[in-house]
């Protein structure tokens, strides 16, 4: 496959993956992961791998039932995707908040090997 087609395929995969996150569909999310996949949120200090990733993500949704992501920029090259996003949710005080972040995704054979998350969630902005 030529590099342009490979990049387009990864971009489509990440769009579908992000749709699954916004639908909070854990089974669909996990279907994009390679066996032994590592999910690491470096800001929160959370890490899960393999079979623990699905329950970990389900816990994120249980704590944040209205969590949604909007993509800002996407960089795709040589089996690597970097996605810039803005997240919104309701905090414990009932306020709508948003924060920015990036995800780094190395791929192998069309599946996500890792999801490394870096965000400003420690200082979210209050939105109306």
PDB file of N, CA, C and O in Angstrom, residues 7-42:
ATOM      1  N   UNK A   7      -1.952   6.267   5.112  1.00  0.00           N
ATOM      2  CA  UNK A   7      -2.311   7.372   6.005  1.00  0.00           C
ATOM      3  C   UNK A   7      -3.813   7.602   6.003  1.00  0.00           C
ATOM      4  O   UNK A   7      -4.424   7.814   7.057  1.00  0.00           O
ATOM      5  N   UNK A   8      -4.436   7.549   4.830  1.00  0.00           N
ATOM      6  CA  UNK A   8      -5.885   7.733   4.735  1.00  0.00           C
ATOM      7  C   UNK A   8      -6.622   6.634   5.499  1.00  0.00           C
ATOM      8  O   UNK A   8      -7.632   6.901   6.170  1.00  0.00           O
ATOM      9  N   UNK A   9      -6.120   5.413   5.417  1.00  0.00           N
ATOM     10  CA  UNK A   9      -6.743   4.304   6.144  1.00  0.00           C
ATOM     11  C   UNK A   9      -6.637   4.511   7.651  1.00  0.00           C
ATOM     12  O   UNK A   9      -7.600   4.277   8.390  1.00  0.00           O
ATOM     13  N   UNK A  10      -5.469   4.958   8.138  1.00  0.00           N
ATOM     14  CA  UNK A  10      -5.311   5.229   9.576  1.00  0.00           C
ATOM     15  C   UNK A  10      -6.213   6.377  10.013  1.00  0.00           C
ATOM     16  O   UNK A  10      -6.802   6.325  11.100  1.00  0.00           O
ATOM     17  N   UNK A  11      -6.334   7.390   9.193  1.00  0.00           N
ATOM     18  CA  UNK A  11      -7.199   8.522   9.531  1.00  0.00           C
ATOM     19  C   UNK A  11      -8.650   8.063   9.666  1.00  0.00           C
ATOM     20  O   UNK A  11      -9.343   8.424  10.619  1.00  0.00           O
ATOM     21  N   UNK A  12      -9.109   7.227   8.748  1.00  0.00           N
ATOM     22  CA  UNK A  12     -10.468   6.684   8.823  1.00  0.00           C
ATOM     23  C   UNK A  12     -10.646   5.831  10.076  1.00  0.00           C
ATOM     24  O   UNK A  12     -11.672   5.918  10.756  1.00  0.00           O
ATOM     25  N   UNK A  13      -9.641   5.030  10.399  1.00  0.00           N
ATOM     26  CA  UNK A  13      -9.710   4.189  11.600  1.00  0.00           C
ATOM     27  C   UNK A  13      -9.835   5.044  12.851  1.00  0.00           C
ATOM     28  O   UNK A  13     -10.670   4.761  13.724  1.00  0.00           O
ATOM     29  N   UNK A  14      -9.040   6.098  12.955  1.00  0.00           N
ATOM     30  CA  UNK A  14      -9.098   6.963  14.142  1.00  0.00           C
ATOM     31  C   UNK A  14     -10.434   7.698  14.210  1.00  0.00           C
ATOM     32  O   UNK A  14     -10.991   7.875  15.292  1.00  0.00           O
ATOM     33  N   UNK A  15     -10.971   8.109  13.092  1.00  0.00           N
ATOM     34  CA  UNK A  15     -12.300   8.740  13.101  1.00  0.00           C
ATOM     35  C   UNK A  15     -13.350   7.780  13.652  1.00  0.00           C
ATOM     36  O   UNK A  15     -14.187   8.165  14.472  1.00  0.00           O
ATOM     37  N   UNK A  16     -13.309   6.536  13.226  1.00  0.00           N
ATOM     38  CA  UNK A  16     -14.262   5.527  13.735  1.00  0.00           C
ATOM     39  C   UNK A  16     -14.017   5.257  15.222  1.00  0.00           C
ATOM     40  O   UNK A  16     -14.961   5.068  16.000  1.00  0.00           O
ATOM     41  N   UNK A  17     -12.752   5.201  15.624  1.00  0.00           N
ATOM     42  CA  UNK A  17     -12.385   5.004  17.030  1.00  0.00           C
ATOM     43  C   UNK A  17     -12.925   6.153  17.875  1.00  0.00           C
ATOM     44  O   UNK A  17     -13.521   5.929  18.934  1.00  0.00           O
ATOM     45  N   UNK A  18     -12.735   7.383  17.405  1.00  0.00           N
ATOM     46  CA  UNK A  18     -13.234   8.541  18.145  1.00  0.00           C
ATOM     47  C   UNK A  18     -14.758   8.528  18.225  1.00  0.00           C
ATOM     48  O   UNK A  18     -15.327   8.901  19.262  1.00  0.00           O
ATOM     49  N   UNK A  19     -15.425   8.094  17.171  1.00  0.00           N
ATOM     50  CA  UNK A  19     -16.886   7.964  17.211  1.00  0.00           C
ATOM     51  C   UNK A  19     -17.311   6.966  18.288  1.00  0.00           C
ATOM     52  O   UNK A  19     -18.295   7.189  19.001  1.00  0.00           O
ATOM     53  N   UNK A  20     -16.572   5.874  18.417  1.00  0.00           N
ATOM     54  CA  UNK A  20     -16.878   4.872  19.447  1.00  0.00           C
ATOM     55  C   UNK A  20     -16.689   5.464  20.842  1.00  0.00           C
ATOM     56  O   UNK A  20     -17.475   5.183  21.755  1.00  0.00           O
ATOM     57  N   UNK A  21     -15.654   6.293  21.027  1.00  0.00           N
ATOM     58  CA  UNK A  21     -15.461   6.967  22.318  1.00  0.00           C
ATOM     59  C   UNK A  21     -16.641   7.882  22.618  1.00  0.00           C
ATOM     60  O   UNK A  21     -17.164   7.880  23.736  1.00  0.00           O
ATOM     61  N   UNK A  22     -17.080   8.671  21.640  1.00  0.00           N
ATOM     62  CA  UNK A  22     -18.194   9.591  21.883  1.00  0.00           C
ATOM     63  C   UNK A  22     -19.509   8.859  22.090  1.00  0.00           C
ATOM     64  O   UNK A  22     -20.398   9.374  22.763  1.00  0.00           O
ATOM     65  N   UNK A  23     -19.635   7.661  21.558  1.00  0.00           N
ATOM     66  CA  UNK A  23     -20.814   6.830  21.802  1.00  0.00           C
ATOM     67  C   UNK A  23     -20.672   6.043  23.107  1.00  0.00           C
ATOM     68  O   UNK A  23     -21.612   5.376  23.535  1.00  0.00           O
ATOM     69  N   UNK A  24     -19.488   6.118  23.716  1.00  0.00           N
ATOM     70  CA  UNK A  24     -19.153   5.359  24.935  1.00  0.00           C
ATOM     71  C   UNK A  24     -19.426   3.865  24.737  1.00  0.00           C
ATOM     72  O   UNK A  24     -19.943   3.186  25.621  1.00  0.00           O
ATOM     73  N   UNK A  25     -19.030   3.368  23.584  1.00  0.00           N
ATOM     74  CA  UNK A  25     -19.214   1.968  23.208  1.00  0.00           C
ATOM     75  C   UNK A  25     -17.903   1.217  23.466  1.00  0.00           C
ATOM     76  O   UNK A  25     -17.028   1.152  22.599  1.00  0.00           O
ATOM     77  N   UNK A  26     -17.770   0.673  24.665  1.00  0.00           N
ATOM     78  CA  UNK A  26     -16.521   0.035  25.076  1.00  0.00           C
ATOM     79  C   UNK A  26     -16.155  -1.132  24.156  1.00  0.00           C
ATOM     80  O   UNK A  26     -14.987  -1.278  23.784  1.00  0.00           O
ATOM     81  N   UNK A  27     -17.122  -1.950  23.783  1.00  0.00           N
ATOM     82  CA  UNK A  27     -16.815  -3.085  22.906  1.00  0.00           C
ATOM     83  C   UNK A  27     -16.245  -2.615  21.568  1.00  0.00           C
ATOM     84  O   UNK A  27     -15.284  -3.188  21.057  1.00  0.00           O
ATOM     85  N   UNK A  28     -16.844  -1.573  21.003  1.00  0.00           N
ATOM     86  CA  UNK A  28     -16.329  -1.043  19.735  1.00  0.00           C
ATOM     87  C   UNK A  28     -14.929  -0.471  19.920  1.00  0.00           C
ATOM     88  O   UNK A  28     -14.052  -0.699  19.088  1.00  0.00           O
ATOM     89  N   UNK A  29     -14.702   0.247  20.997  1.00  0.00           N
ATOM     90  CA  UNK A  29     -13.376   0.822  21.265  1.00  0.00           C
ATOM     91  C   UNK A  29     -12.333  -0.288  21.327  1.00  0.00           C
ATOM     92  O   UNK A  29     -11.296  -0.228  20.669  1.00  0.00           O
ATOM     93  N   UNK A  30     -12.608  -1.297  22.122  1.00  0.00           N
ATOM     94  CA  UNK A  30     -11.652  -2.391  22.319  1.00  0.00           C
ATOM     95  C   UNK A  30     -11.389  -3.143  21.013  1.00  0.00           C
ATOM     96  O   UNK A  30     -10.280  -3.649  20.803  1.00  0.00           O
ATOM     97  N   UNK A  31     -12.354  -3.160  20.109  1.00  0.00           N
ATOM     98  CA  UNK A  31     -12.156  -3.872  18.842  1.00  0.00           C
ATOM     99  C   UNK A  31     -11.063  -3.240  17.975  1.00  0.00           C
ATOM    100  O   UNK A  31     -10.538  -3.900  17.083  1.00  0.00           O
ATOM    101  N   UNK A  32     -10.702  -2.009  18.248  1.00  0.00           N
ATOM    102  CA  UNK A  32      -9.634  -1.335  17.509  1.00  0.00           C
ATOM    103  C   UNK A  32      -8.252  -1.619  18.098  1.00  0.00           C
ATOM    104  O   UNK A  32      -7.245  -1.239  17.512  1.00  0.00           O
ATOM    105  N   UNK A  33      -8.204  -2.263  19.252  1.00  0.00           N
ATOM    106  CA  UNK A  33      -6.951  -2.471  19.970  1.00  0.00           C
ATOM    107  C   UNK A  33      -6.273  -3.785  19.599  1.00  0.00           C
ATOM    108  O   UNK A  33      -6.941  -4.812  19.465  1.00  0.00           O
ATOM    109  N   UNK A  34      -4.960  -3.754  19.515  1.00  0.00           N
ATOM    110  CA  UNK A  34      -4.166  -4.971  19.346  1.00  0.00           C
ATOM    111  C   UNK A  34      -4.155  -5.735  20.671  1.00  0.00           C
ATOM    112  O   UNK A  34      -4.332  -5.134  21.744  1.00  0.00           O
ATOM    113  N   UNK A  35      -3.954  -7.058  20.630  1.00  0.00           N
ATOM    114  CA  UNK A  35      -3.809  -7.809  21.882  1.00  0.00           C
ATOM    115  C   UNK A  35      -2.655  -7.217  22.704  1.00  0.00           C
ATOM    116  O   UNK A  35      -1.628  -6.829  22.155  1.00  0.00           O
ATOM    117  N   UNK A  36      -2.872  -7.096  23.992  1.00  0.00           N
ATOM    118  CA  UNK A  36      -1.837  -6.551  24.862  1.00  0.00           C
ATOM    119  C   UNK A  36      -1.725  -5.038  24.803  1.00  0.00           C
ATOM    120  O   UNK A  36      -0.792  -4.446  25.328  1.00  0.00           O
ATOM    121  N   UNK A  37      -2.695  -4.381  24.164  1.00  0.00           N
ATOM    122  CA  UNK A  37      -2.684  -2.927  24.021  1.00  0.00           C
ATOM    123  C   UNK A  37      -2.469  -2.249  25.365  1.00  0.00           C
ATOM    124  O   UNK A  37      -2.925  -2.728  26.394  1.00  0.00           O
ATOM    125  N   UNK A  38      -1.743  -1.121  25.365  1.00  0.00           N
ATOM    126  CA  UNK A  38      -1.491  -0.339  26.579  1.00  0.00           C
ATOM    127  C   UNK A  38      -2.218   0.992  26.464  1.00  0.00           C
ATOM    128  O   UNK A  38      -2.066   1.709  25.478  1.00  0.00           O
ATOM    129  N   UNK A  39      -3.032   1.303  27.478  1.00  0.00           N
ATOM    130  CA  UNK A  39      -3.714   2.591  27.595  1.00  0.00           C
ATOM    131  C   UNK A  39      -3.065   3.312  28.761  1.00  0.00           C
ATOM    132  O   UNK A  39      -3.131   2.840  29.895  1.00  0.00           O
ATOM    133  N   UNK A  40      -2.422   4.441  28.471  1.00  0.00           N
ATOM    134  CA  UNK A  40      -1.740   5.165  29.543  1.00  0.00           C
ATOM    135  C   UNK A  40      -2.091   6.641  29.474  1.00  0.00           C
ATOM    136  O   UNK A  40      -1.811   7.320  28.489  1.00  0.00           O
ATOM    137  N   UNK A  41      -2.728   7.128  30.537  1.00  0.00           N
ATOM    138  CA  UNK A  41      -3.024   8.551  30.679  1.00  0.00           C
ATOM    139  C   UNK A  41      -1.924   9.132  31.557  1.00  0.00           C
ATOM    140  O   UNK A  41      -1.940   8.970  32.780  1.00  0.00           O
ATOM    141  N   UNK A  42      -0.975   9.782  30.933  1.00  0.00           N
ATOM    142  CA  UNK A  42       0.192  10.292  31.654  1.00  0.00           C
ATOM    143  C   UNK A  42      -0.167  11.441  32.583  1.00  0.00           C
ATOM    144  O   UNK A  42       0.500  11.638  33.600  1.00  0.00           O
TER     145      UNK A  42
END
